[in-house]
Short mmCIF file of C-alpha atoms and ligand atoms in Angstrom, two decimals:
data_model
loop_
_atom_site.label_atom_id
_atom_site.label_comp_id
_atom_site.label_asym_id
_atom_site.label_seq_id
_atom_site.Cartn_x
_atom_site.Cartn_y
_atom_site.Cartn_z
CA UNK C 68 -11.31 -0.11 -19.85
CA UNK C 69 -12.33 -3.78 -18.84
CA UNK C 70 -8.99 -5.97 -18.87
CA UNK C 71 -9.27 -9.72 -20.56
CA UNK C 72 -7.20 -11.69 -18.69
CA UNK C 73 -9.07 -14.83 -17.11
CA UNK C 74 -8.90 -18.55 -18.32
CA UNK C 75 -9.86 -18.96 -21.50
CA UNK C 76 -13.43 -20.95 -22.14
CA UNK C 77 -11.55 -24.19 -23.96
CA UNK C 78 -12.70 -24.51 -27.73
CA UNK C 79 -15.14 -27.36 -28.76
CA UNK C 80 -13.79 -30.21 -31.09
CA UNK C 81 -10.40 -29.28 -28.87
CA UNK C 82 -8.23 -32.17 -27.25
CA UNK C 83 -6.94 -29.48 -24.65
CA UNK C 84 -8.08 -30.47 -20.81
CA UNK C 85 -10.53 -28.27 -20.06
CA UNK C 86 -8.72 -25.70 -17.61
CA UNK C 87 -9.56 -25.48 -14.04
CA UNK C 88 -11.86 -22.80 -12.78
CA UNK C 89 -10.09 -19.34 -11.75
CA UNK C 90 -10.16 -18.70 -7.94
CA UNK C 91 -12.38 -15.95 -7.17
CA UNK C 92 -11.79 -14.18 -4.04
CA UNK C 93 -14.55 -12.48 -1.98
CA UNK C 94 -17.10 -13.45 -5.01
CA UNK C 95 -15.52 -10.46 -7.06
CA UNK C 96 -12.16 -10.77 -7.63
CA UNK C 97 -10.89 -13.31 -9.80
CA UNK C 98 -7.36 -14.69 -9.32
CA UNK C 99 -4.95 -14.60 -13.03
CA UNK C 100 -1.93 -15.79 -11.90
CA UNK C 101 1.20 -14.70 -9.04
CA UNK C 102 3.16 -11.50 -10.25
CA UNK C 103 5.83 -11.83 -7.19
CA UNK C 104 6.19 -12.42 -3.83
CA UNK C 105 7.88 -10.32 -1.14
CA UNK C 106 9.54 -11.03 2.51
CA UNK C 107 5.98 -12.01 3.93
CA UNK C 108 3.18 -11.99 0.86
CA UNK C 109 2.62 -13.22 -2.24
CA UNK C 110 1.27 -10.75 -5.15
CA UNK C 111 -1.13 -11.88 -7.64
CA UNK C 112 -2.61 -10.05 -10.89
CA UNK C 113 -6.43 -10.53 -10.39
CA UNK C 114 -9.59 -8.84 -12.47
CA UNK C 115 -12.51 -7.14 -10.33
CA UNK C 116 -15.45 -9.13 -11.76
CA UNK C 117 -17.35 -5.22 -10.40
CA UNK C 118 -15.70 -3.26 -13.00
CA UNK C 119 -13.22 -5.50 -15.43
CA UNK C 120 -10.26 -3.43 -14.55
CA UNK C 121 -7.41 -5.68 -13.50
CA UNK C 122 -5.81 -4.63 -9.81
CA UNK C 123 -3.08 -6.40 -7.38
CA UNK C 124 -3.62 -8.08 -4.93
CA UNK C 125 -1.32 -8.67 -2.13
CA UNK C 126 -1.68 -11.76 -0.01
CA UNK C 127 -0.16 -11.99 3.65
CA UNK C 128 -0.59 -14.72 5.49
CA UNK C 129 -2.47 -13.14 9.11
CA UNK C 130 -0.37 -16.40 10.62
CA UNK C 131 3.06 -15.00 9.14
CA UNK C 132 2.26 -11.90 10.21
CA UNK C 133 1.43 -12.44 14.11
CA UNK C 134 4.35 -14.73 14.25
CA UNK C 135 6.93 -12.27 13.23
CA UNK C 136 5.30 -9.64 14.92
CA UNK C 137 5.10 -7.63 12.02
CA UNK C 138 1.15 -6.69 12.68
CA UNK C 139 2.58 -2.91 13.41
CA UNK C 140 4.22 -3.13 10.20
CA UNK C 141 0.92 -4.23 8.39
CA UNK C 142 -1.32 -1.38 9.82
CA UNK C 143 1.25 1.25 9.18
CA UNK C 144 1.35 0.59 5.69
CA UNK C 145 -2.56 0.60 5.38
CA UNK C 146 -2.68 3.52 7.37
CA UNK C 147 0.03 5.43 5.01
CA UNK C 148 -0.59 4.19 1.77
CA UNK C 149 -4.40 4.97 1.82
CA UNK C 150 -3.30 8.35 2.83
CA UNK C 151 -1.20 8.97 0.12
CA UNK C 152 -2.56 10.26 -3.10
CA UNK C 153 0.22 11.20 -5.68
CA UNK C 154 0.82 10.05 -9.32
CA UNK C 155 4.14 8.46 -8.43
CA UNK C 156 2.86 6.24 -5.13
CA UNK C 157 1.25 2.96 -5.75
CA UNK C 158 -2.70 3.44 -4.84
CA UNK C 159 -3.97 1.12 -2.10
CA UNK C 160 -7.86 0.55 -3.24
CA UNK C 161 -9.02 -1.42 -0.42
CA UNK C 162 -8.18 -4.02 2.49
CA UNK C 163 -9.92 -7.36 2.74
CA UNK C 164 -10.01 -10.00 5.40
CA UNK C 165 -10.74 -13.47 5.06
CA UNK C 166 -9.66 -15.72 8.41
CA UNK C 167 -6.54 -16.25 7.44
CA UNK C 168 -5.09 -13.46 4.82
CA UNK C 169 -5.50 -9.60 4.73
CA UNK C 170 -5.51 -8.57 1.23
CA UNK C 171 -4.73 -5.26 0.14
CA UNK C 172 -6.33 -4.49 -3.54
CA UNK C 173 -3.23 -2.23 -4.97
CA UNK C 174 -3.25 0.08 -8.25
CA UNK C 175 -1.82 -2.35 -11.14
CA UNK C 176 1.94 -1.58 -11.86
CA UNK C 177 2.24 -3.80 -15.52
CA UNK C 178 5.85 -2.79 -15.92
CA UNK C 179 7.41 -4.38 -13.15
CA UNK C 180 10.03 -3.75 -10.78
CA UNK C 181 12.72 -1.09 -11.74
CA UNK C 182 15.09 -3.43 -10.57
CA UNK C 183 14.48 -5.58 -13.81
CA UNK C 184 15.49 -2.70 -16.17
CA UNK C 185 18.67 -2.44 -14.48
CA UNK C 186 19.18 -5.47 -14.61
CA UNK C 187 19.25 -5.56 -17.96
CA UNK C 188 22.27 -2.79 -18.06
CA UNK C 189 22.12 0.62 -17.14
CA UNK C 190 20.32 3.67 -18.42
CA UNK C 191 21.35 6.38 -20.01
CA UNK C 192 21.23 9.39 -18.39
CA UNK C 193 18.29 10.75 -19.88
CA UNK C 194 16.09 7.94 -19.03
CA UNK C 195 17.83 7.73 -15.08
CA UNK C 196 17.15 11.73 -14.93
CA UNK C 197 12.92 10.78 -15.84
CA UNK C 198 12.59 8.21 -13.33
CA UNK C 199 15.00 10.07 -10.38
CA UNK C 200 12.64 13.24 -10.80
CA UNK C 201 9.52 11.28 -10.76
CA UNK C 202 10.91 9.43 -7.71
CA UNK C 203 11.82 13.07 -6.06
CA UNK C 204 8.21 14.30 -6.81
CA UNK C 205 7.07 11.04 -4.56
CA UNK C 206 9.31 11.73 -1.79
CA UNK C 207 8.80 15.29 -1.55
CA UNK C 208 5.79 14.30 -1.09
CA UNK C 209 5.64 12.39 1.54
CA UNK C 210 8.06 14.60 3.00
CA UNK C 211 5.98 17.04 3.25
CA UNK C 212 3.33 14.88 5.03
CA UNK C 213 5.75 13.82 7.66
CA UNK C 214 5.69 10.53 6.19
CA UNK C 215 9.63 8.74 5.70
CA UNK C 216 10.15 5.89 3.45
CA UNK C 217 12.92 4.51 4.92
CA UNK C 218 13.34 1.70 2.24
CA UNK C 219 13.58 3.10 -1.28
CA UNK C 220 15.42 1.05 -3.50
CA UNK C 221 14.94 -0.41 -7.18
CA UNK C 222 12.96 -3.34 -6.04
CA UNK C 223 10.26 -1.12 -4.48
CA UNK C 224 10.28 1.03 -7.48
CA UNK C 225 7.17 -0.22 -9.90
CA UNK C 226 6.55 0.86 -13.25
CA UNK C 227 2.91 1.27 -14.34
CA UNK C 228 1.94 -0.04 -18.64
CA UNK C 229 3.00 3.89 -19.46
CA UNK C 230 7.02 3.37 -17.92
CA UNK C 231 5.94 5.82 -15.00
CA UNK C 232 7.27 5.32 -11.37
CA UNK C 233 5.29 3.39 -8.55
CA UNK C 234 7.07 3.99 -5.42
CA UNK C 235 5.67 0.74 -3.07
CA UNK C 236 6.30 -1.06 -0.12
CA UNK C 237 5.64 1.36 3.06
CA UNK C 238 6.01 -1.54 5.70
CA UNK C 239 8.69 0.16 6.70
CA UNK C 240 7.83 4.01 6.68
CA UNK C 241 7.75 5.86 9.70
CA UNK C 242 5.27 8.82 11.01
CA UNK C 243 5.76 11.96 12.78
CA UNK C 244 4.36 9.60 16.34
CA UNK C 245 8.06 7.46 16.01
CA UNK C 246 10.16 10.90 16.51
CA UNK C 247 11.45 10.42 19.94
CA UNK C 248 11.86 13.49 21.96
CA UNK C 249 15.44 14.46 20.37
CA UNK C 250 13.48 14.77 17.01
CA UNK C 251 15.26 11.81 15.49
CA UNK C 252 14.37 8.12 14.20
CA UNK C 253 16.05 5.44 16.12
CA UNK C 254 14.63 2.38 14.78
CA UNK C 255 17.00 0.21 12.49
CA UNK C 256 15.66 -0.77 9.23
CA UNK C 257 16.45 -0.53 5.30
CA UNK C 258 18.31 -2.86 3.50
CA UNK C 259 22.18 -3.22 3.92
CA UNK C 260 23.14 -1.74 0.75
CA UNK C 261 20.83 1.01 0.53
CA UNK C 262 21.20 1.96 4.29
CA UNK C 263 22.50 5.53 5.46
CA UNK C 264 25.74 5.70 7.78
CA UNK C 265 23.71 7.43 9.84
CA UNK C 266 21.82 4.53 10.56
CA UNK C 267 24.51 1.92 11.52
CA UNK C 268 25.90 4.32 14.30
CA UNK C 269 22.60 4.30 16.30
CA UNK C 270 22.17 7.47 17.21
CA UNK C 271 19.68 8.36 15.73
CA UNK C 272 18.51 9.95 12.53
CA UNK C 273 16.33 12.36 10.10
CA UNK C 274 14.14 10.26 8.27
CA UNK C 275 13.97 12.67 5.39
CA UNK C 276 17.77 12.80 5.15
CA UNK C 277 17.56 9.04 5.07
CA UNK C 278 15.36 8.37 1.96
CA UNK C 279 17.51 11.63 0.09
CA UNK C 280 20.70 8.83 1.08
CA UNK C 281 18.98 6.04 -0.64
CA UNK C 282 17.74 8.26 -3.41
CA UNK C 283 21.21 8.94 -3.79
CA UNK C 284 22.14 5.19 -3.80
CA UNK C 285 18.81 4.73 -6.79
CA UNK C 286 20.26 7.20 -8.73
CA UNK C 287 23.85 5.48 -8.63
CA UNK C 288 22.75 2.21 -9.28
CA UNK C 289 20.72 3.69 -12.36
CA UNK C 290 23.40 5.28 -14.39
CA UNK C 291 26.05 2.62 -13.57
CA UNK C 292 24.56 -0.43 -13.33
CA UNK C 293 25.75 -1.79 -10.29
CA UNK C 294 25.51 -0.66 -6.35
CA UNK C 295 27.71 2.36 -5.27
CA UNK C 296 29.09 0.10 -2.34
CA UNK C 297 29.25 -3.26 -2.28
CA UNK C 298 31.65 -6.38 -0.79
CA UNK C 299 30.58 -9.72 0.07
CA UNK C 300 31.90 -8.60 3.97
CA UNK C 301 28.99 -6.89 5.16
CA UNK C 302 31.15 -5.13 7.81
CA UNK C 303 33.43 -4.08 5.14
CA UNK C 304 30.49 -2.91 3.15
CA UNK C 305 28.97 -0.76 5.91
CA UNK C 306 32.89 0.94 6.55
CA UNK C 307 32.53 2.04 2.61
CA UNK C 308 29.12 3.45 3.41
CA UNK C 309 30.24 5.21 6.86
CA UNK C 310 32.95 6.77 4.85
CA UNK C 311 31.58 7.43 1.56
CA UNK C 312 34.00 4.95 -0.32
CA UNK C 313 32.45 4.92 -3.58
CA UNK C 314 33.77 6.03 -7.50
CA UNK C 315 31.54 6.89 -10.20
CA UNK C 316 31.60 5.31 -13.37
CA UNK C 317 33.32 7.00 -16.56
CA UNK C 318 30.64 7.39 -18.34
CA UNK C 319 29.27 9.90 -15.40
CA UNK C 320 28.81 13.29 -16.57
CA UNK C 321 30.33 16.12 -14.58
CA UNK C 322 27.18 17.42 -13.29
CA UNK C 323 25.65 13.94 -12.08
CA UNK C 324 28.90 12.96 -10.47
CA UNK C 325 28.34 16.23 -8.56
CA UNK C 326 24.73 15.89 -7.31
CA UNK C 327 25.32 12.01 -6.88
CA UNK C 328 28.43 13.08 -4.35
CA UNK C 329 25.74 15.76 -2.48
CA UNK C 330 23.09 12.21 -2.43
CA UNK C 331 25.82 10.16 -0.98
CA UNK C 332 27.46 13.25 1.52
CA UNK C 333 27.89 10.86 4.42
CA UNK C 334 26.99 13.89 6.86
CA UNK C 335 23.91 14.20 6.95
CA UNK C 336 24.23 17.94 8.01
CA UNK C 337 25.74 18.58 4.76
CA UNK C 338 24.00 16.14 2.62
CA UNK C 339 21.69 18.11 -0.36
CA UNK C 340 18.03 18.78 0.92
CA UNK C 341 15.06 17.79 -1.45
CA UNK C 342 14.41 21.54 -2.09
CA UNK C 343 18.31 21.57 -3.11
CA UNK C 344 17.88 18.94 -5.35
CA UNK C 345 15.40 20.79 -6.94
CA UNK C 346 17.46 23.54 -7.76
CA UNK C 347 20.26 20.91 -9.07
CA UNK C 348 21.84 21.96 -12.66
CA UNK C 349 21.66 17.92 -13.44
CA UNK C 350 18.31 17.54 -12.10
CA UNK C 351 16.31 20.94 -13.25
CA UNK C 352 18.43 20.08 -17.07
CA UNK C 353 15.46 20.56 -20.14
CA UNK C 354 13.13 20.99 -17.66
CA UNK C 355 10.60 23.70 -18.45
CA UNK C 356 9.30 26.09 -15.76
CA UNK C 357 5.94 24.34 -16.05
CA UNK C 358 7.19 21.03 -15.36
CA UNK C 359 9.48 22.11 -12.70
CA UNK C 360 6.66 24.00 -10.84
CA UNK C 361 4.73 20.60 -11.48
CA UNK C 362 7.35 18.67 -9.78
CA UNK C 363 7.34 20.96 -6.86
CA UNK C 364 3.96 20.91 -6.49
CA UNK C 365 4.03 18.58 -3.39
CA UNK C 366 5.81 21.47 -1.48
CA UNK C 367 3.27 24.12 -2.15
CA UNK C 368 0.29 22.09 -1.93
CA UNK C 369 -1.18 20.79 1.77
CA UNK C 370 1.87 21.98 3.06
CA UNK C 371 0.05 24.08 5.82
CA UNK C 372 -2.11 20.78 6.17
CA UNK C 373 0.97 18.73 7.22
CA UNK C 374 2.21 22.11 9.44
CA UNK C 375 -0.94 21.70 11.24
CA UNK C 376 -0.77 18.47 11.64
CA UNK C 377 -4.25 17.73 9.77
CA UNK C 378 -2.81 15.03 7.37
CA UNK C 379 -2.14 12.83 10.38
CA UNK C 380 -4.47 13.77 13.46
CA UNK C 381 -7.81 14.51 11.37
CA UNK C 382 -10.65 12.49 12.94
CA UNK C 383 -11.08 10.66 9.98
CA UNK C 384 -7.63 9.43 9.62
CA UNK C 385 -8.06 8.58 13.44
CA UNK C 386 -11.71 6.81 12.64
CA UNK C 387 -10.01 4.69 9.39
CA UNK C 388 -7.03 3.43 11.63
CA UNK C 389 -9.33 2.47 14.41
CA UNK C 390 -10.99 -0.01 12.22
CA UNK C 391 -7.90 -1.72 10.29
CA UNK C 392 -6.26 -1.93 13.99
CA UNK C 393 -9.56 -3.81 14.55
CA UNK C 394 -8.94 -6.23 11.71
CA UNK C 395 -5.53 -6.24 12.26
CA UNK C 396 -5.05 -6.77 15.98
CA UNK C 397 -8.19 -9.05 16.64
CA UNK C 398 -6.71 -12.13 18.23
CA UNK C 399 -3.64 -12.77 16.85
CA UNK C 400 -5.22 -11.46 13.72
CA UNK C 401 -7.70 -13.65 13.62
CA UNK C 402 -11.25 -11.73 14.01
CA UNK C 403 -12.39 -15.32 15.59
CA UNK C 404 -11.77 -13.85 18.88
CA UNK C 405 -13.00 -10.36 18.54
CA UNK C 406 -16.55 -11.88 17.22
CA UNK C 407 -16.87 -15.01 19.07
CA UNK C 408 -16.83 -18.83 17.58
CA UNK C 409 -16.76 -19.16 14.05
CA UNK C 410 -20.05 -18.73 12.25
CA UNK C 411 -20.93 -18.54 8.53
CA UNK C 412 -21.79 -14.96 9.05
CA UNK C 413 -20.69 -12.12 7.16
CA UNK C 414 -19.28 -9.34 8.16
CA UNK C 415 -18.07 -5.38 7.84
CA UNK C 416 -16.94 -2.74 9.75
CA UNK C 417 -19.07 0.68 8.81
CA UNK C 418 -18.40 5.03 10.12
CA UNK C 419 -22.28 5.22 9.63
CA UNK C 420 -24.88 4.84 11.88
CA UNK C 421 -26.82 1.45 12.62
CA UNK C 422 -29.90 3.14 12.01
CA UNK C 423 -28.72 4.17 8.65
CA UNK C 424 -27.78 1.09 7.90
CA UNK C 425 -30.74 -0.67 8.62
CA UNK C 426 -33.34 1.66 7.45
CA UNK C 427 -31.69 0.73 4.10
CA UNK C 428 -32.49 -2.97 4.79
CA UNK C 429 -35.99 -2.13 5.57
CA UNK C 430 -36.62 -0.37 2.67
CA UNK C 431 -34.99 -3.14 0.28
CA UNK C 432 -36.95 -5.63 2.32
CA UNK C 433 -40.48 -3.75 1.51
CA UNK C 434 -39.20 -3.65 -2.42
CA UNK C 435 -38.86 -7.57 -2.06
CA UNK C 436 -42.05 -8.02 -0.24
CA UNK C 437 -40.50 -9.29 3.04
CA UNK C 438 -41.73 -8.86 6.38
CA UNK C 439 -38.41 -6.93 8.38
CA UNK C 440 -38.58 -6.57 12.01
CA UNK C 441 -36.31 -4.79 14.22
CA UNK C 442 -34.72 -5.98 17.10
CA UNK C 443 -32.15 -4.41 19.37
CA UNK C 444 -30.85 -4.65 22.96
CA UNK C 445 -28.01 -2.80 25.13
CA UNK C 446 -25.23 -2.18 22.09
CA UNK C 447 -26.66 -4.18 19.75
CA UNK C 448 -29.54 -3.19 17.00
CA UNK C 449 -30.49 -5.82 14.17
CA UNK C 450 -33.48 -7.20 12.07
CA UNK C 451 -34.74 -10.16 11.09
CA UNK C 452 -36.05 -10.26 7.72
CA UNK C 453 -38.79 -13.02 7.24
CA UNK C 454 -41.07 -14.48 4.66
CA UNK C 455 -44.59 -13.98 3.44
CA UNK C 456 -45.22 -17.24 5.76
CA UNK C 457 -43.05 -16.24 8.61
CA UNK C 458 -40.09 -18.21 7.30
CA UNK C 459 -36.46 -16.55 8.40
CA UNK C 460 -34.70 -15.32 5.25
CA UNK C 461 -31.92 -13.41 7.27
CA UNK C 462 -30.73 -11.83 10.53
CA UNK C 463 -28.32 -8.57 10.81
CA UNK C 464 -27.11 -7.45 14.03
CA UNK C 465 -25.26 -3.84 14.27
CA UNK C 466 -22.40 -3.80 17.01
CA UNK C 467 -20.90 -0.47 18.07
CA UNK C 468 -17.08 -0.07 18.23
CA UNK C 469 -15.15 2.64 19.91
CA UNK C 470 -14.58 5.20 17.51
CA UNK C 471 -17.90 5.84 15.85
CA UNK C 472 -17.42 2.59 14.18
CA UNK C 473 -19.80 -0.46 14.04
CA UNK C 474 -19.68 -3.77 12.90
CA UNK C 475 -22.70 -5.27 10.56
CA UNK C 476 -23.09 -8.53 10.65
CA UNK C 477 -25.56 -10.80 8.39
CA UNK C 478 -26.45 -14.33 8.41
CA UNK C 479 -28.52 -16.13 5.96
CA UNK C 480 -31.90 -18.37 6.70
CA UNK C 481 -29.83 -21.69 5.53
CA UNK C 482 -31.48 -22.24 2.53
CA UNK C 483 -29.83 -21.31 -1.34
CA UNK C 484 -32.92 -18.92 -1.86
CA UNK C 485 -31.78 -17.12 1.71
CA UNK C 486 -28.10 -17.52 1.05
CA UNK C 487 -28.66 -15.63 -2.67
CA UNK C 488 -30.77 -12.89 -1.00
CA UNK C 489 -28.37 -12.48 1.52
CA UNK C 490 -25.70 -12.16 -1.39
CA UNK C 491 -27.47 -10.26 -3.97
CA UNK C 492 -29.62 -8.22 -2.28
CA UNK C 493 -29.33 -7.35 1.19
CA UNK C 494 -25.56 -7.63 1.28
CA UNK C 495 -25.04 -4.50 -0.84
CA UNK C 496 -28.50 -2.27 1.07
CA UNK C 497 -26.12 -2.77 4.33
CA UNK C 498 -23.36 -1.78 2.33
CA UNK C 499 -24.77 1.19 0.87
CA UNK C 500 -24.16 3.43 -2.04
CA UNK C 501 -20.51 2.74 -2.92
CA UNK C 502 -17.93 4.46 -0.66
CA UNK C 503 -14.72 5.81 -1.89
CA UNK C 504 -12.54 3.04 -2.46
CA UNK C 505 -10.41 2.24 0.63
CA UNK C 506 -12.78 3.75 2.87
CA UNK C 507 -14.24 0.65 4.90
CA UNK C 508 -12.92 -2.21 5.96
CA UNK C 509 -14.30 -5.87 4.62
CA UNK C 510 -14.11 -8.60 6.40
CA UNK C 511 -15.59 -11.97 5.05
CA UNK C 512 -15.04 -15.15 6.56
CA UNK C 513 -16.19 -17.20 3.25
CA UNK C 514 -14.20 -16.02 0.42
CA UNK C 515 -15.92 -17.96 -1.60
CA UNK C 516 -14.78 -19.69 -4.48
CA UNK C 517 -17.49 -19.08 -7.62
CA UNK C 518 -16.66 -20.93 -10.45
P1 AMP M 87 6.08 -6.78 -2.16
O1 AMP M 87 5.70 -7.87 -1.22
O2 AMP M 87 5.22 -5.57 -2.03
O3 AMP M 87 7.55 -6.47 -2.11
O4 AMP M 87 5.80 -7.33 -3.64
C1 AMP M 87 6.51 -8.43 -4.17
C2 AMP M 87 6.60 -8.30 -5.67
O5 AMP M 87 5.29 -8.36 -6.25
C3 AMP M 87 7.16 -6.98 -6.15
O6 AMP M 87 8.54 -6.98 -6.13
C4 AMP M 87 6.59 -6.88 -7.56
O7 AMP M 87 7.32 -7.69 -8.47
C5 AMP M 87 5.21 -7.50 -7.38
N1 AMP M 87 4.21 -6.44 -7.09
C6 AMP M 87 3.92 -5.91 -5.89
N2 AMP M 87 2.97 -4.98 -5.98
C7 AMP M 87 2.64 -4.92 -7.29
C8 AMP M 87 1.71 -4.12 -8.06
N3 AMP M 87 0.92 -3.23 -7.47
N4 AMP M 87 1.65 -4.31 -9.39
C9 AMP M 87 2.47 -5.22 -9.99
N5 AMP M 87 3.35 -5.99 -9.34
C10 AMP M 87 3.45 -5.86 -8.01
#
């Protein structure tokens, strides 16, 4: 259903200002105003002018990103979020480029953070048991993909209009490729309060007994209110985590104190298994044999998929990554370098063929009555699309990439008639029929601004 949610049209006879016009971003998403900002982007709520529905968008800096070296981080996420497909995992829709921000178009979470419920006061333990499960169904999930969070907590838990879990935030997951030869994780990462002993000796570590730590930590912080260990001495805090210092609230029912104390085991050799959890009197409690087999579903499903290895090394995955390493790497991540000096072209990265592509240019060129020759050398294919008088209306030139990939590039004649040809018409031919979202990379250097 189309969302409302842009700047009202001010009222005649009214002595309001009349507001400014909304920022619209790649001509098709228009900006509504910032719903949070993280360690290195800034979130806003914006409306795809395409279809009315209302999506996130997440702004980091391409600047911010090279200078922190966090361009690994960036492609990992893409890379694992537009992998993922489960109802409790925030949907990445697409990634956009302009020359100085990647955007990634998210699934909508209205609700907010978890973090702000509990905030509030804790829940009882009906409501904690709802959201735990739903967050258990995500990470089984991924799990069972090889794919390890590595930084749950309530602040990376979104709630969509219906109060359902979001888990977000993979810019710190890890993939099977990061197992060193021992079979363990070794990088550091999580956030202090959240983090497993088993990360602070160095060591190494399971990633999967990791996130079932900080699961263990959610759940905690859920039914009481407050973190499970906590001192303003962060050495002191991490010697209550090695040793599993923590005490349950009163209020704790005998069952939950007992799974939360299997969460929080600080062996990991003895800490409860996902599968264990499952079979949990506290966690399987009113649940029907429907809903539990539901639940489980990640387990059964794709399993021998992720055995295989097909969920990670399938060409396609291998194709997709190739071209947001592209946008991502480019430079500094700035495409200026990968495509030479800056030029008001526009530009995408494609899996078809160049002659697919531009047969589709040549046939909306006939439809238009426009002359459209080709032109090609060593690498490169293009056309030129003229006039009835011979005038140039606009140029594409195809460039192949490693991978099976190319990049399709388009420049106007100069002219408004040219530039709203280009726009309109020819812009979407290149493009084709509409691929599934996430599926190509965009990369504009003019994100416009249409009022
Ligand atoms: P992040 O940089 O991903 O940690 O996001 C920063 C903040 O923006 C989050 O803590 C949320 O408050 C908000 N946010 C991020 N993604 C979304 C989303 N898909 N829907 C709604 N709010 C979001």
């Amino acid at each position: 259903m189309p969302d409302s949610g842009g700047p009202a049209a001010p009222k005649s006879g009214s002595r309001e200002l009349p507001r400014p016009a909304a920022k619209v971003l790649f001509g098709r998403f228009e900006l509504v105003r910032l719903l949070g900002f993280g360690a290195s982007a800034r979130v806003y709520l914006a409306r795809d002018l395409r279809s009315g529905h209302s999506v996130a968008l997440k702004a980091i800096p391409k600047g911010r990103v090279a200078k922190n070296s966090l361009s690994h981080n960036v492609v990992r996420e893409i890379a694992i979020m537009r992998r993922l497909r489960h109802p409790h995992i925030l949907r990445l829709l697409e990634v956009l480029a302009s020359r100085s921000k990647i955007y990634f178009v998210l699934e909508l979470a209205r609700g907010g953070e978890l973090f702000a419920q509990v905030a509030r006061g804790r829940l009882p333990e009906d409501i904690s048991r709802r959201y735990f499960r739903q967050l258990l169904s995500a990470v089984g999930y991924c799990h069972s993909r090889g794919v390890f969070h590595r930084d749950l907590k309530p602040e990376n838990l979104l709630l969509d209009d219906a109060g359902n879990l979001k888990v977000s935030d993979f810019g710190l997951s890890a993939v099977p490729e990061q197992i060193r030869g021992d079979g363990l994780l070794h990088t550091l990462c999580g956030t202090p309060a959240y983090v497993a002993p088993e990360i602070l000796d160095r060591k190494g570590y399971d990633g999967a007994k990791v996130d079932v730590w900080s699961c263990g930590v959610i759940l905690y912080v859920l039914n009481a209110g407050y973190l499970p260990f906590n001192d303003p001495n962060l050495m002191a805090m991490y010697r209550k985590i090695y040793r599993g210092e923590y005490r349950c609230p009163k209020w704790t029912s005998p069952e939950l104190r007992r799974l939360i104390g299997r969460l929080l085991d600080p062996n990991p050799e003895r800490r409860i298994t996902v599968d264990g959890i499952l079979r949990d009197p506290w966690f399987k409690k009113g649940l029907g044999e429907e809903e539990r087999t539901a639940l489980a579903k990640f387990h059964l499903a794709e399993t021998a998929e992720a055995e295989n290895g097909k969920f990670w090394k399938s060409e396609e995955a291998d194709r997709a990554l190739n071209a947001f390493d592209i946008i991502s790497f480019a430079s500094g991540l700035d495409l200026s370098g990968l495509f030479g000096p800056p030029s008001d072209r526009e530009r995408f990265i494609s899996a078809e063929t160049a002659e697919a592509i531009l047969a589709r240019a040549e046939d909306m060129g006939a439809k238009e009555g426009l002359v459209v020759r080709r032109r090609g050398e060593k690498g490169l294919a293009g056309v030129v699309v003229e006039g009835q008088i011979g005038n140039l209306v606009a140029s594409v030139v195809v460039r192949r990439l490693a991978g099976g990939l190319v990049v399709v590039e388009a420049e106007d004649g100069g002219g408004a008639a040219e530039m709203f040809f280009l726009k309109e018409k020819l812009w979407s031919a290149l493009k084709g029929p509409a691929t599934e979202p996430g599926s190509s990379a965009s990369v504009t250097d003019r994100p416009r601004q249409v009022s």
